[in-house]
Short mmCIF file of C-alpha atoms in Angstrom, two decimals:
data_model
loop_
_atom_site.label_atom_id
_atom_site.label_comp_id
_atom_site.label_asym_id
_atom_site.label_seq_id
_atom_site.Cartn_x
_atom_site.Cartn_y
_atom_site.Cartn_z
CA UNK C 1 -82.02 -63.60 56.77
CA UNK C 2 -80.35 -60.20 56.63
CA UNK C 3 -80.80 -57.89 59.60
CA UNK C 4 -81.06 -54.14 59.24
CA UNK C 5 -79.07 -52.12 61.76
CA UNK C 6 -81.10 -49.46 63.56
CA UNK C 7 -78.63 -47.99 66.00
CA UNK C 8 -78.17 -50.26 69.01
CA UNK C 9 -80.41 -53.08 67.68
CA UNK C 10 -80.97 -54.78 64.34
CA UNK C 11 -84.29 -55.91 62.87
CA UNK C 12 -85.06 -58.71 60.41
CA UNK C 13 -86.03 -57.73 56.89
CA UNK C 14 -88.55 -60.58 56.47
CA UNK C 15 -91.62 -60.05 54.35
CA UNK C 16 -94.68 -61.11 56.37
CA UNK C 17 -95.39 -64.25 54.31
CA UNK C 18 -91.78 -65.41 54.58
CA UNK C 19 -91.79 -64.75 58.33
CA UNK C 20 -94.93 -66.85 58.87
CA UNK C 21 -93.53 -69.69 56.75
CA UNK C 22 -90.22 -69.66 58.62
CA UNK C 23 -91.88 -69.64 62.04
CA UNK C 24 -94.19 -72.52 61.16
CA UNK C 25 -91.24 -74.53 59.88
CA UNK C 26 -89.50 -73.97 63.23
CA UNK C 27 -92.71 -74.71 65.15
CA UNK C 28 -93.10 -78.17 63.63
CA UNK C 29 -89.45 -79.25 63.40
CA UNK C 30 -87.24 -77.46 65.90
CA UNK C 31 -86.05 -78.95 69.18
CA UNK C 32 -85.02 -75.59 70.64
CA UNK C 33 -86.83 -72.34 71.39
CA UNK C 34 -87.00 -69.44 68.96
CA UNK C 35 -87.79 -66.12 70.63
CA UNK C 36 -89.83 -63.76 68.46
CA UNK C 37 -89.89 -60.09 69.48
CA UNK C 38 -92.09 -57.55 67.71
CA UNK C 39 -90.29 -54.23 68.07
CA UNK C 40 -91.87 -50.80 68.46
CA UNK C 41 -90.67 -47.43 69.75
CA UNK C 42 -91.20 -48.50 73.37
CA UNK C 43 -88.92 -51.51 72.89
CA UNK C 44 -86.31 -49.30 71.27
CA UNK C 45 -86.26 -46.81 74.14
CA UNK C 46 -86.26 -49.49 76.84
CA UNK C 47 -83.43 -51.40 75.18
CA UNK C 48 -81.34 -48.23 74.98
CA UNK C 49 -81.67 -47.77 78.76
CA UNK C 50 -81.58 -51.35 79.99
CA UNK C 51 -78.59 -53.50 79.08
CA UNK C 52 -80.25 -56.81 80.10
CA UNK C 53 -83.20 -56.11 77.78
CA UNK C 54 -80.90 -55.05 74.96
CA UNK C 55 -78.91 -58.28 75.30
CA UNK C 56 -82.14 -60.30 75.46
CA UNK C 57 -83.28 -58.79 72.15
CA UNK C 58 -79.91 -59.50 70.58
CA UNK C 59 -80.34 -63.17 71.53
CA UNK C 60 -83.79 -63.28 69.91
CA UNK C 61 -83.91 -65.46 66.82
CA UNK C 62 -86.51 -63.22 65.18
CA UNK C 63 -86.80 -59.44 65.57
CA UNK C 64 -89.74 -57.98 63.63
CA UNK C 65 -90.82 -54.37 63.11
CA UNK C 66 -94.17 -53.94 64.85
CA UNK C 67 -94.51 -50.18 64.69
CA UNK C 68 -94.22 -47.63 61.89
CA UNK C 69 -91.55 -45.85 63.94
CA UNK C 70 -89.14 -48.77 63.52
CA UNK C 71 -89.74 -48.99 59.78
CA UNK C 72 -89.08 -45.25 59.40
CA UNK C 73 -85.95 -45.42 61.58
CA UNK C 74 -84.60 -48.25 59.42
CA UNK C 75 -85.10 -46.15 56.31
CA UNK C 76 -83.41 -43.13 57.91
CA UNK C 77 -80.46 -44.86 59.57
CA UNK C 78 -79.78 -47.69 57.11
CA UNK C 79 -81.52 -46.49 53.94
CA UNK C 80 -83.40 -49.79 53.78
CA UNK C 81 -87.10 -50.61 53.69
CA UNK C 82 -88.47 -53.25 56.04
CA UNK C 83 -92.01 -54.60 56.18
CA UNK C 84 -94.03 -54.19 59.36
CA UNK C 85 -95.50 -57.28 61.00
CA UNK C 86 -97.54 -56.19 64.05
CA UNK C 87 -97.84 -58.84 66.75
CA UNK C 88 -101.64 -58.73 66.61
CA UNK C 89 -101.51 -59.64 62.90
CA UNK C 90 -98.82 -62.27 63.38
CA UNK C 91 -101.01 -64.25 65.81
CA UNK C 92 -103.87 -64.52 63.34
CA UNK C 93 -101.65 -65.31 60.37
CA UNK C 94 -99.79 -68.07 62.18
CA UNK C 95 -103.02 -69.66 63.40
CA UNK C 96 -104.61 -69.48 59.96
CA UNK C 97 -101.58 -70.85 58.10
CA UNK C 98 -100.85 -73.58 60.65
CA UNK C 99 -104.37 -74.83 61.34
CA UNK C 100 -104.40 -77.30 58.45
CA UNK C 101 -101.22 -78.86 59.83
CA UNK C 102 -102.63 -79.29 63.33
CA UNK C 103 -100.80 -76.38 64.94
CA UNK C 104 -100.92 -76.44 68.75
CA UNK C 105 -100.90 -72.99 70.39
CA UNK C 106 -100.82 -71.77 73.98
CA UNK C 107 -102.00 -68.33 75.13
CA UNK C 108 -100.25 -66.88 78.18
CA UNK C 109 -101.04 -63.57 79.87
CA UNK C 110 -103.30 -60.69 78.91
CA UNK C 111 -106.02 -59.06 80.97
CA UNK C 112 -108.54 -61.40 82.62
CA UNK C 113 -110.71 -63.05 79.99
CA UNK C 114 -108.84 -61.72 76.98
CA UNK C 115 -106.71 -64.80 76.30
CA UNK C 116 -109.71 -67.14 76.66
CA UNK C 117 -111.78 -65.01 74.29
CA UNK C 118 -108.92 -64.79 71.80
CA UNK C 119 -108.45 -68.56 71.84
CA UNK C 120 -112.19 -69.10 71.30
CA UNK C 121 -112.32 -66.66 68.37
CA UNK C 122 -109.24 -68.06 66.64
CA UNK C 123 -110.43 -71.64 67.12
CA UNK C 124 -113.80 -70.76 65.56
CA UNK C 125 -112.09 -69.08 62.61
CA UNK C 126 -109.59 -71.91 62.12
CA UNK C 127 -111.26 -75.28 62.88
CA UNK C 128 -108.04 -77.28 62.51
CA UNK C 129 -106.27 -75.20 65.15
CA UNK C 130 -105.53 -76.93 68.48
CA UNK C 131 -105.69 -74.67 71.52
CA UNK C 132 -103.24 -76.49 73.77
CA UNK C 133 -103.86 -74.21 76.72
CA UNK C 134 -104.77 -70.79 78.08
CA UNK C 135 -103.29 -69.28 81.22
CA UNK C 136 -103.77 -65.83 82.74
CA UNK C 137 -101.56 -65.85 85.84
CA UNK C 138 -101.74 -63.26 88.61
CA UNK C 139 -99.62 -60.14 88.31
CA UNK C 140 -96.12 -60.82 89.62
CA UNK C 141 -96.46 -64.61 89.30
CA UNK C 142 -92.87 -64.88 88.07
CA UNK C 143 -91.62 -63.71 91.49
CA UNK C 144 -93.49 -66.49 93.31
CA UNK C 145 -91.65 -69.81 92.85
CA UNK C 146 -94.80 -71.88 93.38
CA UNK C 147 -96.91 -69.91 90.89
CA UNK C 148 -94.07 -69.79 88.38
CA UNK C 149 -93.56 -73.54 88.54
CA UNK C 150 -97.30 -74.09 88.12
CA UNK C 151 -97.35 -71.99 84.93
CA UNK C 152 -94.26 -73.68 83.51
CA UNK C 153 -95.65 -77.14 84.30
CA UNK C 154 -98.91 -76.25 82.54
CA UNK C 155 -97.05 -75.13 79.41
CA UNK C 156 -94.80 -78.18 79.43
CA UNK C 157 -97.74 -80.57 79.77
CA UNK C 158 -99.59 -78.85 76.90
CA UNK C 159 -96.71 -79.47 74.45
CA UNK C 160 -97.52 -76.48 72.23
CA UNK C 161 -95.76 -75.69 68.97
CA UNK C 162 -96.14 -71.96 69.65
CA UNK C 163 -96.69 -69.96 72.84
CA UNK C 164 -98.08 -66.44 72.53
CA UNK C 165 -96.90 -64.47 75.56
CA UNK C 166 -98.87 -61.33 76.41
CA UNK C 167 -97.10 -60.07 79.51
CA UNK C 168 -95.90 -56.73 78.14
CA UNK C 169 -92.35 -55.62 77.41
CA UNK C 170 -89.78 -56.28 78.69
CA UNK C 171 -91.29 -58.92 81.00
CA UNK C 172 -92.51 -61.20 78.20
CA UNK C 173 -89.16 -61.29 76.39
CA UNK C 174 -87.25 -61.97 79.61
CA UNK C 175 -89.76 -64.70 80.52
CA UNK C 176 -89.26 -66.43 77.19
CA UNK C 177 -85.49 -66.06 77.33
CA UNK C 178 -85.12 -67.21 80.94
CA UNK C 179 -87.78 -69.92 81.22
CA UNK C 180 -89.34 -71.09 77.96
CA UNK C 181 -85.94 -71.83 76.43
CA UNK C 182 -85.50 -74.52 79.09
CA UNK C 183 -88.85 -76.06 78.12
CA UNK C 184 -87.73 -76.11 74.47
CA UNK C 185 -91.00 -74.64 73.23
CA UNK C 186 -90.25 -74.40 69.49
CA UNK C 187 -91.57 -70.85 69.01
CA UNK C 188 -92.45 -68.23 71.63
CA UNK C 189 -93.81 -64.86 70.52
CA UNK C 190 -94.05 -61.75 72.68
CA UNK C 191 -97.37 -60.15 71.74
CA UNK C 192 -97.98 -57.40 74.31
CA UNK C 193 -101.62 -56.33 74.43
CA UNK C 194 -102.68 -58.25 71.32
CA UNK C 195 -105.14 -60.46 73.21
CA UNK C 196 -107.14 -57.39 74.26
CA UNK C 197 -107.44 -56.32 70.62
CA UNK C 198 -108.23 -59.74 69.20
CA UNK C 199 -110.85 -60.38 71.90
CA UNK C 200 -112.53 -57.02 71.35
CA UNK C 201 -111.68 -55.59 74.77
CA UNK C 202 -109.83 -52.85 72.90
CA UNK C 203 -110.78 -51.51 69.49
CA UNK C 204 -108.18 -51.63 66.76
CA UNK C 205 -107.63 -48.67 64.47
CA UNK C 206 -109.49 -48.66 61.13
CA UNK C 207 -107.49 -50.00 58.21
CA UNK C 208 -106.98 -46.54 56.72
CA UNK C 209 -105.30 -45.36 59.93
CA UNK C 210 -103.17 -48.49 60.02
CA UNK C 211 -102.12 -47.90 56.42
CA UNK C 212 -100.75 -44.42 57.18
CA UNK C 213 -98.94 -45.49 60.34
CA UNK C 214 -101.29 -43.77 62.80
CA UNK C 215 -102.53 -46.84 64.66
CA UNK C 216 -100.58 -45.69 67.73
CA UNK C 217 -102.65 -42.48 67.90
CA UNK C 218 -105.92 -44.43 67.83
CA UNK C 219 -104.57 -46.61 70.65
CA UNK C 220 -103.55 -43.54 72.64
CA UNK C 221 -107.00 -41.95 72.18
CA UNK C 222 -108.65 -44.95 73.88
CA UNK C 223 -106.54 -44.76 77.05
CA UNK C 224 -104.90 -41.31 77.19
CA UNK C 225 -104.39 -41.24 80.96
CA UNK C 226 -102.58 -44.57 80.97
CA UNK C 227 -100.63 -44.13 77.75
CA UNK C 228 -99.74 -40.43 77.62
CA UNK C 229 -96.26 -40.98 79.07
CA UNK C 230 -95.52 -43.85 76.69
CA UNK C 231 -96.61 -42.02 73.55
CA UNK C 232 -95.84 -38.37 74.33
CA UNK C 233 -92.63 -38.64 76.33
CA UNK C 234 -91.62 -42.05 74.97
CA UNK C 235 -91.97 -41.09 71.31
CA UNK C 236 -89.99 -37.90 71.88
CA UNK C 237 -87.24 -39.93 73.54
CA UNK C 238 -87.30 -42.38 70.64
CA UNK C 239 -86.75 -39.56 68.14
CA UNK C 240 -83.90 -38.18 70.25
CA UNK C 241 -82.15 -41.57 70.40
CA UNK C 242 -82.55 -42.16 66.66
CA UNK C 243 -81.23 -38.67 65.95
CA UNK C 244 -78.21 -39.42 68.15
CA UNK C 245 -77.44 -42.57 66.18
CA UNK C 246 -77.84 -40.65 62.91
CA UNK C 247 -75.55 -37.81 64.03
CA UNK C 248 -72.85 -40.23 65.21
CA UNK C 249 -72.97 -42.20 61.97
CA UNK C 250 -72.65 -39.02 59.91
CA UNK C 251 -69.72 -37.85 62.02
CA UNK C 252 -67.92 -41.17 61.52
CA UNK C 253 -68.51 -40.96 57.77
CA UNK C 254 -67.04 -37.45 57.71
CA UNK C 255 -63.99 -38.55 59.70
CA UNK C 256 -63.45 -41.51 57.38
CA UNK C 257 -63.62 -39.25 54.33
CA UNK C 258 -61.05 -36.91 55.86
CA UNK C 259 -58.63 -39.81 56.34
CA UNK C 260 -58.92 -40.94 52.74
CA UNK C 261 -55.80 -40.14 50.64
#
């Protein structure tokens, strides 16, 4: 699958249906882990600052555009259109498409109660789905060897086809890259706060707001004190970084034209 360059990272150009089909094929047949990252403006800014996170994303087998900002940046920097596949939608689509085949899924992370509620809802909607396990570890569990080993042992014993990891970026991607690869979980998807939305702890934007790319504003309006820095300062930083990539690419094009005979 072709990747579209967006400055310092590149994103897959999968259509949503093709992405789901490819992930399910890996889930049922692969003997190694495939890291799936759903990229938004926050990911983009963090990966520009933090080399380890940037390298982690470059190792990811699947990089999907979660936010409208990434789709617009792809159009501006590469003159290509890519389809958005938000993590919250990807969870439901994978469970629905894989249920008839006996898909086994594991839910890791989220706020207390959100992963359990999400698992219950998805199981009710998709009777053939197997919930292999649910785990909401304490904050900072990955720094405690005993707690970390307990979580990894639980995942290994569950033998899931797919693990949905809701630990937030960049922790969830590093966790998959550093630990789940050794367990050879076929597919591991970083899903951020998707469990809170699917469980109803957080309201999702109406479809008309989603369709015009303003879902982020609806999210911000629910928790302005917690999210103002991410959306106000973070989005401004995102635009600045994208502009920098655009300016450099234009300058290189101009220099190349000047060197032409």
